[in-house]
């Protein structure tokens, strides 16, 4: 079977320049291809930094990160962009139209593909309600759409891009529980079984993940399925209770 986005962290330590303590400490884990891995942990734990390391926004001081066996430090920008895509915690839109923003994922996408991505991202209804639909103008920063709409457009943009690995940084917490559930139910088919990593606040978003990583103060303190962690991790139990 072809590799579909296996990510491996081996002994990864990263700290911001000038900071006394690293924000990711000796992290080792495998994200299995075609599976969903969730990352959960309190605010400031290092979840966003973990994703940013995969995208090489910064390089670790120690350890290696590989995608399908290749160190990310040896991939070109284009190879990395083909392999892995992120819906950032604070999504951004560019000046243009809804369509041009979605096509930032892949310029050759057809209108049909844009609508399909919007359907999965639960953004179809609000785009249809716009006078110009896909051609509705969007201002830089996306101030003409609500935060939740911006988030859905950002999700749709990544679906249009079709990377091997999808990263969602807290992309579902602004959605109501029912919309969150509909979106996640539609995701596997839309991503065609690609590797998915979901950073989440709500436990209900991740209970069905193949693997959950619990992160606290930059360290992986628990890993397993929801049921395994309920039985084994005090930190996870606390998150579930809160
Ligand atoms: P994050 O990785 O941003 O923490 P998080 O994503 O787990 O938190 P949240 O749930 O609120 O999104 O930060 C980890 C640590 O790194 C934290 O101490 C802040 C610090 N940090 C910086 O100093 N500069 C940065 O650019 C980022 C992203 C984080
Ligand atoms: Mg974060």
CSV table of C-alpha atoms and ligand atoms in Angstrom, one decimal, residues 16 23 41-50 52 58 89-90 169-170 199 201 215, ligand 1:
chain,number,residue,atom,x,y,z
A,16,UNK,CA,11.7,29.4,21.5
A,23,UNK,CA,7.9,24.1,25.1
A,41,UNK,CA,-4.2,19.2,26.6
A,42,UNK,CA,-4.7,22.5,28.5
A,43,UNK,CA,-4.0,25.9,27.1
A,44,UNK,CA,-0.3,26.6,26.6
A,45,UNK,CA,0.5,22.9,26.7
A,46,UNK,CA,2.2,23.0,23.3
A,47,UNK,CA,-0.4,21.6,20.9
A,48,UNK,CA,0.0,24.4,18.3
A,49,UNK,CA,3.7,24.2,18.6
A,50,UNK,CA,3.6,20.5,17.8
A,52,UNK,CA,3.9,24.1,13.7
A,58,UNK,CA,10.5,26.2,13.3
A,89,UNK,CA,-6.2,28.0,15.1
A,90,UNK,CA,-6.8,31.6,13.9
A,169,UNK,CA,-5.8,23.2,15.1
A,170,UNK,CA,-8.8,23.6,17.3
A,199,UNK,CA,-6.2,19.4,18.1
A,201,UNK,CA,-10.7,21.2,23.4
A,215,UNK,CA,0.1,16.7,26.3
B,1,LIG,P1,1.0,26.6,22.2
B,1,LIG,O1,1.6,25.5,21.5
B,1,LIG,O2,0.4,27.7,21.4
B,1,LIG,O3,-0.1,26.1,23.3
B,1,LIG,P2,-1.5,25.3,22.9
B,1,LIG,O4,-1.7,25.3,21.5
B,1,LIG,O5,-1.5,24.0,23.6
B,1,LIG,O6,-2.5,26.2,23.7
B,1,LIG,P3,-4.1,26.7,23.3
B,1,LIG,O7,-4.9,25.5,23.7
B,1,LIG,O8,-4.3,27.9,24.1
B,1,LIG,O9,-4.1,26.9,21.8
B,1,LIG,O10,2.1,27.2,23.2
B,1,LIG,C1,3.0,26.4,23.9
B,1,LIG,C2,3.9,27.4,24.6
B,1,LIG,O11,4.7,28.0,23.7
B,1,LIG,C3,3.2,28.5,25.5
B,1,LIG,O12,4.0,28.6,26.6
B,1,LIG,C4,3.3,29.7,24.6
B,1,LIG,C5,4.6,29.5,23.8
B,1,LIG,N1,4.6,30.1,22.5
B,1,LIG,C6,5.4,31.1,22.2
B,1,LIG,O13,6.2,31.6,23.1
B,1,LIG,N2,5.4,31.6,20.9
B,1,LIG,C7,4.6,31.1,19.9
B,1,LIG,O14,4.7,31.6,18.8
B,1,LIG,C8,3.7,30.0,20.3
B,1,LIG,C9,2.8,29.5,19.2
B,1,LIG,C10,3.8,29.6,21.5
